[in-house]
mmCIF file of C-alpha atoms in Angstrom:
data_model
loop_
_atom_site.group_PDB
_atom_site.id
_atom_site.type_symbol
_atom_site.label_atom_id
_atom_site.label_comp_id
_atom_site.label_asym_id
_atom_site.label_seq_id
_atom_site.Cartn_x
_atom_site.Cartn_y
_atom_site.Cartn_z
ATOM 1 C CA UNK A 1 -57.581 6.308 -148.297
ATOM 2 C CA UNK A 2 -59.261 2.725 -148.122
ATOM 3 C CA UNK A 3 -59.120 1.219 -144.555
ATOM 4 C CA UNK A 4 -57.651 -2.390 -144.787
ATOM 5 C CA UNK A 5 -59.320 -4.725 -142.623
ATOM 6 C CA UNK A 6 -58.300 -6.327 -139.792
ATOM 7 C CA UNK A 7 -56.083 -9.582 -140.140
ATOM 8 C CA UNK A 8 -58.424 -11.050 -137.064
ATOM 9 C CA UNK A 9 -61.815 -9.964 -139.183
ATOM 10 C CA UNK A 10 -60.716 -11.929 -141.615
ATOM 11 C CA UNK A 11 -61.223 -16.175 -141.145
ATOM 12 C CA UNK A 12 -58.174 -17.968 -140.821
ATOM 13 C CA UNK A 13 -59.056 -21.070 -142.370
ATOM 14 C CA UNK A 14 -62.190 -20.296 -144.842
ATOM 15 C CA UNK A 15 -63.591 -23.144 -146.720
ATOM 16 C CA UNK A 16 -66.095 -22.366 -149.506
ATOM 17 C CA UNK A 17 -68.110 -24.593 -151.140
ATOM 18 C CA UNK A 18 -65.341 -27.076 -151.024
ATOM 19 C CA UNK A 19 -66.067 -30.636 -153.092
ATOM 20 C CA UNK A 20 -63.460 -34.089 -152.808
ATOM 21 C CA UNK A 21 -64.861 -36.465 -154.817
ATOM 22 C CA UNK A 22 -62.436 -39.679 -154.990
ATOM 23 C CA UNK A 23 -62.008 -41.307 -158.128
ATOM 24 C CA UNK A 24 -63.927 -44.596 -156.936
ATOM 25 C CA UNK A 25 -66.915 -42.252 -156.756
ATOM 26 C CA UNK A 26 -66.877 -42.126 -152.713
ATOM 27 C CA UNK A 27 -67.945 -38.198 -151.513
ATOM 28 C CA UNK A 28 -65.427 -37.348 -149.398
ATOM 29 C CA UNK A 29 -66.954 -34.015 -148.759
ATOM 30 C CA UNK A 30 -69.832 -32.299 -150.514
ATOM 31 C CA UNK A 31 -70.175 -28.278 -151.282
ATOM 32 C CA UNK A 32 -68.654 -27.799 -147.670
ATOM 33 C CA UNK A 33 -68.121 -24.100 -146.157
ATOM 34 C CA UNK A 34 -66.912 -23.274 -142.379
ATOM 35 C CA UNK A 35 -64.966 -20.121 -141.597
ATOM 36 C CA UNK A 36 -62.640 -21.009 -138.439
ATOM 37 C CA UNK A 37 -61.864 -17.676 -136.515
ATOM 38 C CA UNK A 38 -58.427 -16.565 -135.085
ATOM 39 C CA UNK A 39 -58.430 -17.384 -131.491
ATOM 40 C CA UNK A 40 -61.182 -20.371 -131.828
ATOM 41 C CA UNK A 41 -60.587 -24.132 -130.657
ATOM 42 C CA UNK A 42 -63.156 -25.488 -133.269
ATOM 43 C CA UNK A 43 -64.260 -28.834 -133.111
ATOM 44 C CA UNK A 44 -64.921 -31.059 -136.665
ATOM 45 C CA UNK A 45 -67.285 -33.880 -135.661
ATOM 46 C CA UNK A 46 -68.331 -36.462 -137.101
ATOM 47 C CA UNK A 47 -68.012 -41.142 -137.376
ATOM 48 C CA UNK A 48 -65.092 -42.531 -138.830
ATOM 49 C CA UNK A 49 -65.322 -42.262 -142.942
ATOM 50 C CA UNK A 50 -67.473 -38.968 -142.337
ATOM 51 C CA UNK A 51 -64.855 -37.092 -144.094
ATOM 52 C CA UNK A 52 -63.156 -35.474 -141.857
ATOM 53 C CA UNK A 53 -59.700 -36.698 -142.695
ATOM 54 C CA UNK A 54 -60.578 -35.940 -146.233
ATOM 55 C CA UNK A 55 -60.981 -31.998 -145.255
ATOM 56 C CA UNK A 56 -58.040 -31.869 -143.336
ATOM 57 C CA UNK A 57 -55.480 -33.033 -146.332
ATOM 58 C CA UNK A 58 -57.879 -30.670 -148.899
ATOM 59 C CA UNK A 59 -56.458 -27.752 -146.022
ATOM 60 C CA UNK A 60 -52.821 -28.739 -146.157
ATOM 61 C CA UNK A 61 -53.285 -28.974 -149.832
ATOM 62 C CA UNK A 62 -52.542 -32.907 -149.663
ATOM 63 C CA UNK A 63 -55.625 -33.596 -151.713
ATOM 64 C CA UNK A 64 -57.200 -31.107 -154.503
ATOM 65 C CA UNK A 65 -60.955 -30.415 -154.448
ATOM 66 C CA UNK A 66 -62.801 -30.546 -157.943
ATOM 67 C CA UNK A 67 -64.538 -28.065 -156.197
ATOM 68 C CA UNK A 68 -64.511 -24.799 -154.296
ATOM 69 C CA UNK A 69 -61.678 -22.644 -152.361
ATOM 70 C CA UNK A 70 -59.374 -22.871 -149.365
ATOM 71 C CA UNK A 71 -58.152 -19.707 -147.616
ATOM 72 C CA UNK A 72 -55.183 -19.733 -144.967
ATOM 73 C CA UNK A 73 -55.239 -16.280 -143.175
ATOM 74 C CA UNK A 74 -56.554 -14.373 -146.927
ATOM 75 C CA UNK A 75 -54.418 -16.690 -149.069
ATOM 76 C CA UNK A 76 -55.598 -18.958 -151.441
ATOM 77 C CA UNK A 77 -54.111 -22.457 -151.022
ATOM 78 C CA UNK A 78 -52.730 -23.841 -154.160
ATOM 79 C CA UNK A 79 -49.875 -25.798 -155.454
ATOM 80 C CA UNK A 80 -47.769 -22.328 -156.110
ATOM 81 C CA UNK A 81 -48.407 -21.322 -152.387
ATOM 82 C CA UNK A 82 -46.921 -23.800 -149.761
ATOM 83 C CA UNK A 83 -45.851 -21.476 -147.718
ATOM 84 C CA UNK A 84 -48.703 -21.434 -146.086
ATOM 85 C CA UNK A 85 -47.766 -24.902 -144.656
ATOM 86 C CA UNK A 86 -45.295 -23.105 -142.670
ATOM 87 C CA UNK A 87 -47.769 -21.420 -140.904
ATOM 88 C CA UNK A 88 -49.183 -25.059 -139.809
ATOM 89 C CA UNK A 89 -48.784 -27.286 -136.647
ATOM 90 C CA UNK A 90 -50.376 -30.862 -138.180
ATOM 91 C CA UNK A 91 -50.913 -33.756 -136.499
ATOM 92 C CA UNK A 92 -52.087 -36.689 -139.013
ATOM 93 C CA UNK A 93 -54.475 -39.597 -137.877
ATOM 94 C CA UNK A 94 -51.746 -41.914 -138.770
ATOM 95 C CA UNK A 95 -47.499 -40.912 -137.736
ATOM 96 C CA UNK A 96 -46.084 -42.484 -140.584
ATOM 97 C CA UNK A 97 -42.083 -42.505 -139.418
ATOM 98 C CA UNK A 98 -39.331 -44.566 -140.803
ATOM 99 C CA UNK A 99 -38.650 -47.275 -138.339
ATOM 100 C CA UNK A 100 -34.790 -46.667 -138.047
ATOM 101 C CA UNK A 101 -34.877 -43.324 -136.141
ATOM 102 C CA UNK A 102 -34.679 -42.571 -132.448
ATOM 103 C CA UNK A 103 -37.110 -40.347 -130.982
ATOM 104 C CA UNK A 104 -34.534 -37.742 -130.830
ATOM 105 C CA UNK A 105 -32.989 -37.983 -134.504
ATOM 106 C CA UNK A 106 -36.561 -37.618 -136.088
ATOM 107 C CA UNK A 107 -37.674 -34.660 -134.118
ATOM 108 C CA UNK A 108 -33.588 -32.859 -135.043
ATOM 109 C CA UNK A 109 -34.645 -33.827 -138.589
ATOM 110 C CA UNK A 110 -37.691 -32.590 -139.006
ATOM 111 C CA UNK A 111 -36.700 -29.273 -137.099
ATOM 112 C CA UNK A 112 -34.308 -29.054 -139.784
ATOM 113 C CA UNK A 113 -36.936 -29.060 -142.250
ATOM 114 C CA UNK A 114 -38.931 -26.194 -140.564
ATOM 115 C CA UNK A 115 -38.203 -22.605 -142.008
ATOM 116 C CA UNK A 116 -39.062 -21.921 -138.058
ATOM 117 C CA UNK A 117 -37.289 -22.135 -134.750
ATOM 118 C CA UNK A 118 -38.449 -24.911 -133.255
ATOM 119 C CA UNK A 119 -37.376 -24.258 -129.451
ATOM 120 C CA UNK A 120 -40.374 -26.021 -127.418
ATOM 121 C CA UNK A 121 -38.926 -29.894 -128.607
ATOM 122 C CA UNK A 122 -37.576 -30.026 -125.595
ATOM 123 C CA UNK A 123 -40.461 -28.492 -123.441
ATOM 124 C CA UNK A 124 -42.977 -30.689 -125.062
ATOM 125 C CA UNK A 125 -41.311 -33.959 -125.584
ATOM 126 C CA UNK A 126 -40.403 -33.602 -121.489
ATOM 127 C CA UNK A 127 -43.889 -32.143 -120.087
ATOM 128 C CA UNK A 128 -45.400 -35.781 -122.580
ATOM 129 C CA UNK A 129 -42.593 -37.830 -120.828
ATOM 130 C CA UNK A 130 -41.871 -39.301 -123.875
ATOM 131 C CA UNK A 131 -38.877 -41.182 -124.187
ATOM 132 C CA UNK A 132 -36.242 -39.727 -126.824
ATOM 133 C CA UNK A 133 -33.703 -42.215 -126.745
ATOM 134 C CA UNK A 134 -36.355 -45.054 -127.754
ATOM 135 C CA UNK A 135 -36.690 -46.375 -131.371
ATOM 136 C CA UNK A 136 -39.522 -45.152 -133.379
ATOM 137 C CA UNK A 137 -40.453 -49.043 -134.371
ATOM 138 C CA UNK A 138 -40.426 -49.821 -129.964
ATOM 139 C CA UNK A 139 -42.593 -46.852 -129.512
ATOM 140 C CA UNK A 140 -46.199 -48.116 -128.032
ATOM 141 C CA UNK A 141 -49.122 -46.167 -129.554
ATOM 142 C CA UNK A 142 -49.402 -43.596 -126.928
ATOM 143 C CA UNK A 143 -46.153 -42.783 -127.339
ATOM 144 C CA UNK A 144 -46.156 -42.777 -131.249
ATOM 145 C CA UNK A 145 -49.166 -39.745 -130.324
ATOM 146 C CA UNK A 146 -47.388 -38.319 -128.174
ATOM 147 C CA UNK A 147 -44.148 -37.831 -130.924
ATOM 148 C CA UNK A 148 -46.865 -36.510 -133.441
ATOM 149 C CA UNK A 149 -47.768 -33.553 -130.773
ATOM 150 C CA UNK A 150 -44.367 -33.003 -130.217
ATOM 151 C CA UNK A 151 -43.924 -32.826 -134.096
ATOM 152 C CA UNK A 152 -47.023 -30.130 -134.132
ATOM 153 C CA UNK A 153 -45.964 -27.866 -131.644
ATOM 154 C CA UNK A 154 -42.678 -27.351 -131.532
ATOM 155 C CA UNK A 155 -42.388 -25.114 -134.360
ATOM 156 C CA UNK A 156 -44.855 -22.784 -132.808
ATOM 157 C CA UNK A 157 -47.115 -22.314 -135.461
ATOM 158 C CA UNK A 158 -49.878 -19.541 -135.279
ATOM 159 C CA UNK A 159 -52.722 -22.583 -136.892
ATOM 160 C CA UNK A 160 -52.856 -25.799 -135.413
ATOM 161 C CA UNK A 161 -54.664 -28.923 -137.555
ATOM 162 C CA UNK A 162 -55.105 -31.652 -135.354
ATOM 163 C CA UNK A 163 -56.643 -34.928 -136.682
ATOM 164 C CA UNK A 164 -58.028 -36.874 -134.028
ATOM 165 C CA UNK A 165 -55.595 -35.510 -131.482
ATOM 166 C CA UNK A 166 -55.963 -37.420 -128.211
ATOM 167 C CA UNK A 167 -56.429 -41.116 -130.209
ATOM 168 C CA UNK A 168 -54.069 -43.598 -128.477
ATOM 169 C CA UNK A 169 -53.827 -41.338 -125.675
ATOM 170 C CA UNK A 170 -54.916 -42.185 -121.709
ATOM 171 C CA UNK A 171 -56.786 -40.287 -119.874
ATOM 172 C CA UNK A 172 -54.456 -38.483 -118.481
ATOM 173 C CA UNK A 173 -52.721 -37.868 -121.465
ATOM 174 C CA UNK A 174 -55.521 -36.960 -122.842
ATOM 175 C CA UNK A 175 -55.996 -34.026 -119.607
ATOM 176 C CA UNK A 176 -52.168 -32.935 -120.450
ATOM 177 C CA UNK A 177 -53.116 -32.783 -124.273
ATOM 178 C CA UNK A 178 -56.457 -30.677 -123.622
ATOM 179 C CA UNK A 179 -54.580 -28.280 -121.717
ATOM 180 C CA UNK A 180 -52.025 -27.503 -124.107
ATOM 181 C CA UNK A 181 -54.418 -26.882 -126.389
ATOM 182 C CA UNK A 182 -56.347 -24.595 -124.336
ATOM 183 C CA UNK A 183 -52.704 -22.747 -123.505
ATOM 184 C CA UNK A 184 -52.328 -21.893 -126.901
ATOM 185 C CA UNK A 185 -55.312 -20.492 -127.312
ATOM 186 C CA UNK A 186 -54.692 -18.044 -124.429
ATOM 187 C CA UNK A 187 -51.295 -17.594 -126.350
ATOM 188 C CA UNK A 188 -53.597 -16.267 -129.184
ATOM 189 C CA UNK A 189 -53.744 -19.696 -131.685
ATOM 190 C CA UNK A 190 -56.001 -21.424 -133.364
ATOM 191 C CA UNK A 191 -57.192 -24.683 -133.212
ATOM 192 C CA UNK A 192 -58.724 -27.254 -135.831
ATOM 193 C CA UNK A 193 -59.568 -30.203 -134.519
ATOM 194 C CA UNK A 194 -60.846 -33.356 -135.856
ATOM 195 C CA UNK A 195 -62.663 -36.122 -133.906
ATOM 196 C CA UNK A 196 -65.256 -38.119 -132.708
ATOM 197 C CA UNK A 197 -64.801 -38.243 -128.863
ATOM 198 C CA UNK A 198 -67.753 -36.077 -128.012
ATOM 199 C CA UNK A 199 -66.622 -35.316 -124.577
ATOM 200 C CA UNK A 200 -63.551 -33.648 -125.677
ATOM 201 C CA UNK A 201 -65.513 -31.701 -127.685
ATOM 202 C CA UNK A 202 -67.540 -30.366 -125.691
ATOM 203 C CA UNK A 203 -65.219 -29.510 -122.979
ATOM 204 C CA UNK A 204 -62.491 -27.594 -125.057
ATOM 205 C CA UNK A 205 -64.219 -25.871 -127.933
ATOM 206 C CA UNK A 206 -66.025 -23.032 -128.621
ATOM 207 C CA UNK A 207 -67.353 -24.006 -131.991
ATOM 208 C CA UNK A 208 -68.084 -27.162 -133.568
ATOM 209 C CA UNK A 209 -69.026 -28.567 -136.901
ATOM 210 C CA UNK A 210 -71.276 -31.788 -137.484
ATOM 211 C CA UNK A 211 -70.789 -33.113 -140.504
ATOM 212 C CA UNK A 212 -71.736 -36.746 -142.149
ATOM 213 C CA UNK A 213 -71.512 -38.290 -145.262
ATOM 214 C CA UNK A 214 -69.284 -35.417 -146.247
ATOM 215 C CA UNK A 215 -72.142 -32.768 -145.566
ATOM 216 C CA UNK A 216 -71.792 -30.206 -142.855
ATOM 217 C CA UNK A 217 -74.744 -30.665 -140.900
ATOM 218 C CA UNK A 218 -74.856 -27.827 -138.300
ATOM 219 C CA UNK A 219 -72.490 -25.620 -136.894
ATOM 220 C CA UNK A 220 -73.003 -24.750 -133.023
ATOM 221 C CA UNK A 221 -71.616 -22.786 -130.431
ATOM 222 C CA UNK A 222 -70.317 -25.117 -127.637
ATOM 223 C CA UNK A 223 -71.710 -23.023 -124.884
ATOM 224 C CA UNK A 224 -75.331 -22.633 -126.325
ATOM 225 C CA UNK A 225 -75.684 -26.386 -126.813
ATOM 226 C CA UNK A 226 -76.871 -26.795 -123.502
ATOM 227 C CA UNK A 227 -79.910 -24.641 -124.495
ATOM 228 C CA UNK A 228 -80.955 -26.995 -127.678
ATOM 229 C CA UNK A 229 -80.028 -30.150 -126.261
ATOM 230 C CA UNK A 230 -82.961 -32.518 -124.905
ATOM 231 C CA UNK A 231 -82.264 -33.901 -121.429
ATOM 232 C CA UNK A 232 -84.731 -35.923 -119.310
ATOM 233 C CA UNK A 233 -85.157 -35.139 -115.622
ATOM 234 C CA UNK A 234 -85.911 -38.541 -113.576
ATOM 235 C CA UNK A 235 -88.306 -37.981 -110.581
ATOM 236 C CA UNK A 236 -88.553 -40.084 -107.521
ATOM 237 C CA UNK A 237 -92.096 -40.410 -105.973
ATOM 238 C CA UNK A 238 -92.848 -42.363 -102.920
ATOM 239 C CA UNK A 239 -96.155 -44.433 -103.300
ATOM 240 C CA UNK A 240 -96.871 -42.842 -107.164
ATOM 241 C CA UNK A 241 -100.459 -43.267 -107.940
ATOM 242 C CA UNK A 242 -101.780 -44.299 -111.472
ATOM 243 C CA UNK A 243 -104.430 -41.716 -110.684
ATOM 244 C CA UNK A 244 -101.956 -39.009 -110.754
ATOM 245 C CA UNK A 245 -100.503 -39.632 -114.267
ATOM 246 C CA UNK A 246 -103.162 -37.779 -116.167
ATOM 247 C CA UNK A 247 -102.323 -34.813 -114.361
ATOM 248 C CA UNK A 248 -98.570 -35.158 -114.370
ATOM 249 C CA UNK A 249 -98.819 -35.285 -117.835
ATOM 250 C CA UNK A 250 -101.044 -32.044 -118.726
ATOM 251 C CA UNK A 251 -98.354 -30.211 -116.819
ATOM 252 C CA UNK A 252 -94.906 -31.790 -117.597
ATOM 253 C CA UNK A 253 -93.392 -33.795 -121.159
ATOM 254 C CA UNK A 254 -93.820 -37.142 -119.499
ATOM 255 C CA UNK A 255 -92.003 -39.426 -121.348
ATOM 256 C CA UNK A 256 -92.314 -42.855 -119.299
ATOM 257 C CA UNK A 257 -93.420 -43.784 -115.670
ATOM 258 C CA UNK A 258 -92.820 -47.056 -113.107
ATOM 259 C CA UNK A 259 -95.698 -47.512 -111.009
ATOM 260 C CA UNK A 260 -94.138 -49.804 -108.841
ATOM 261 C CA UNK A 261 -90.469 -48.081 -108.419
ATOM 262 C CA UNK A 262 -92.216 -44.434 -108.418
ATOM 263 C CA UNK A 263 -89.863 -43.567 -111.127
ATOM 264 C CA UNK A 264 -90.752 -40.876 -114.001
ATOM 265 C CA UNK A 265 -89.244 -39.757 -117.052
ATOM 266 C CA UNK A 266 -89.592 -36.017 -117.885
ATOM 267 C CA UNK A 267 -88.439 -34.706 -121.381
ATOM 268 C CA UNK A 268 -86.800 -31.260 -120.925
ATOM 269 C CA UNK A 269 -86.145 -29.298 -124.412
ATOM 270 C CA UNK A 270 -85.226 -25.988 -122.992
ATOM 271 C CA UNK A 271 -84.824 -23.966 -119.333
ATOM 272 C CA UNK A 272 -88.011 -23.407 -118.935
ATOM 273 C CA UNK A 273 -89.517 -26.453 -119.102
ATOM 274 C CA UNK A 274 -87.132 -27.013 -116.043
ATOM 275 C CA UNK A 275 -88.433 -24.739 -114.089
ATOM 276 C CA UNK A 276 -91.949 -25.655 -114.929
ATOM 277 C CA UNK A 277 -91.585 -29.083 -113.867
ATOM 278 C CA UNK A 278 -89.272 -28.488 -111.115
ATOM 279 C CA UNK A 279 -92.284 -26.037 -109.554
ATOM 280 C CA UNK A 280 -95.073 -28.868 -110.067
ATOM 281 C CA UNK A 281 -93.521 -30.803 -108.332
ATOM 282 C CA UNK A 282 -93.158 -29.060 -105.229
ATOM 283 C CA UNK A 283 -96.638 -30.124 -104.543
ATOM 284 C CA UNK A 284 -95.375 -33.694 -103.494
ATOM 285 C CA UNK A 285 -93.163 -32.252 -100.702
ATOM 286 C CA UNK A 286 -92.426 -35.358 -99.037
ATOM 287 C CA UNK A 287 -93.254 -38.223 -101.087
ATOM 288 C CA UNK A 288 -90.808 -36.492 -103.319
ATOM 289 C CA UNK A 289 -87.562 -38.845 -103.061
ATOM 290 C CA UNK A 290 -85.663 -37.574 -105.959
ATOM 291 C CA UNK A 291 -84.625 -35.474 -108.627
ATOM 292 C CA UNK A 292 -81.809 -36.481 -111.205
ATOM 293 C CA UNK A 293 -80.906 -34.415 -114.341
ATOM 294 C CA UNK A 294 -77.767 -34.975 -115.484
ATOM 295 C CA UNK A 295 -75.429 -32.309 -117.270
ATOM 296 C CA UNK A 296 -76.659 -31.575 -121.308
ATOM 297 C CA UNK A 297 -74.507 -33.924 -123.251
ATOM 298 C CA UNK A 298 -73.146 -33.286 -126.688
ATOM 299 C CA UNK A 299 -73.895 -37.068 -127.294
ATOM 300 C CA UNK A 300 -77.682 -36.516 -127.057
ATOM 301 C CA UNK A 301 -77.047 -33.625 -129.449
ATOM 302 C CA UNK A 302 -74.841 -35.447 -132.238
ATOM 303 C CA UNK A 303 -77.070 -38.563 -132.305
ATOM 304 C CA UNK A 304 -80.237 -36.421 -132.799
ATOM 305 C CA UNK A 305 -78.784 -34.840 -135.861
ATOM 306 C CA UNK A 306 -77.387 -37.674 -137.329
ATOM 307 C CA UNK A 307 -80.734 -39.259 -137.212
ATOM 308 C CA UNK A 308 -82.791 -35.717 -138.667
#
């Protein structure tokens, strides 16, 4: 008898070859694949207009591709499917919500809607502080956020699609949002995220997508960026001689120097070329004033590939 495969083998969301085309002729996105995995925060990055948005609504099966195929957990997504909605937490980029509602009233409606329980209202809306009694039209934008998250977890979905979650959002909003996320992935979720906050990125995901112009344009794991990302060390020297820059250059990437302030610029492309610069320059003992090299920053990373 065949073995059936795993359901967590198999992607949850799987995007093949996936074309939007508008009919202005703008590419929303262009012969895209990405396979998201059960149990993976994955991070969709890219500028505003990148088309990011544009593969969000092609996964709730808000727009139709001209192109390619959308899998939800093995099933296709089509017009005769919507079901798979159900399945769904989604947070738009934009909380459209008639004016006339309380807080309150709209999330009770839209429960109602839901084929699922949708016990954690409460929970969330409280541990967001966000205030049910208000009108949706006196809400500030935080708080119009905050109601979307509300709106995307309560059900308890086993997918979440998040477009450009923490938008609106202060900082410590933002911290209360992050770790919600990173809750339900130890509750065994998923997590698709749009955005283009590059620290969130990288301090939540595990995987994440580049794409621009509405072509991927890598896919990386989070926790081996720090490997491929090009950082520059700054070294202190006390009384830095121009005689010495030949030979600081044979052995290190010297990228720029200041005479005057004793400052240097070292290019660093991988760990060992840490090392090998922090060893030469031992030999100044103490004329050495300084080291600096700051944490590998997914910034660095995103602008380089946006410029390849």
């Amino acid at each position: 008898m065949a073995q059936t495969k795993n359901q967590t083998d198999i992607p949850v969301i799987d995007i093949s070859n996936t074309t939007k085309i508008y009919p202005d002729g703008t590419v929303g996105i262009q012969d895209l694949s990405l396979q998201i995995n059960h149990n993976e925060i994955y991070g969709f990055l890219g500028q505003n207009g990148a088309g990011k948005t544009t593969m969000i609504r092609a996964i709730l099966n808000i727009l139709i591709p001209q192109q390619g195929e959308i899998r939800v957990n093995g099933e296709l997504i089509s017009r005769d499917n919507p079901s798979i909605r159900e399945q769904i937490g989604y947070l738009p980029g934009e909380l459209n919500i008639p004016p006339d509602y309380t807080v309150e009233d709209f999330l009770i409606y839209m429960a109602t809607l839901k084929r699922r329980p949708s016990d954690r209202m409460e929970e969330i809306a409280t541990r967001f502080d966000l205030p049910l009694d208000k009108k949706v039209n006196a809400l500030s934008k935080g708080n119009k956020q905050k109601m979307g998250i509300v709106l995307a977890f309560m059900h308890d979905p086993e997918i979440y699609i998040l477009d450009e979650p923490s938008s609106g959002l202060d900082p410590l909003w933002q911290q209360e949002l992050y770790d919600l996320i990173l809750e339900e992935k130890q509750r065994g979720k998923t997590v698709f995220f749009s955005s283009h906050n590059l620290d969130e990125v990288q301090k939540i995901c595990d995987r994440v997508a580049i794409i621009r112009e509405g072509k991927l344009v890598t896919v990386e794991v989070v926790d081996d960026l720090a490997e491929k990302i090009t950082r520059k060390l700054t070294v202190m020297i006390d009384n830095l001689q121009e005689s010495e820059i030949d030979d600081i250059r044979a052995h290190t990437n010297l990228d720029s120097y200041n005479l005057k302030s004793g400052e240097l610029s070292i290019i660093i492309r991988n760990p060992q070329e840490v090392s090998t610069a922090l060893s030469y320059f031992n030999q100044f003992n103490s004329r050495l004033k300084d080291l600096i090299f700051p944490p590998a920053s997914l910034e660095v990373f995103f602008l380089e590939k946006y410029r390849e």
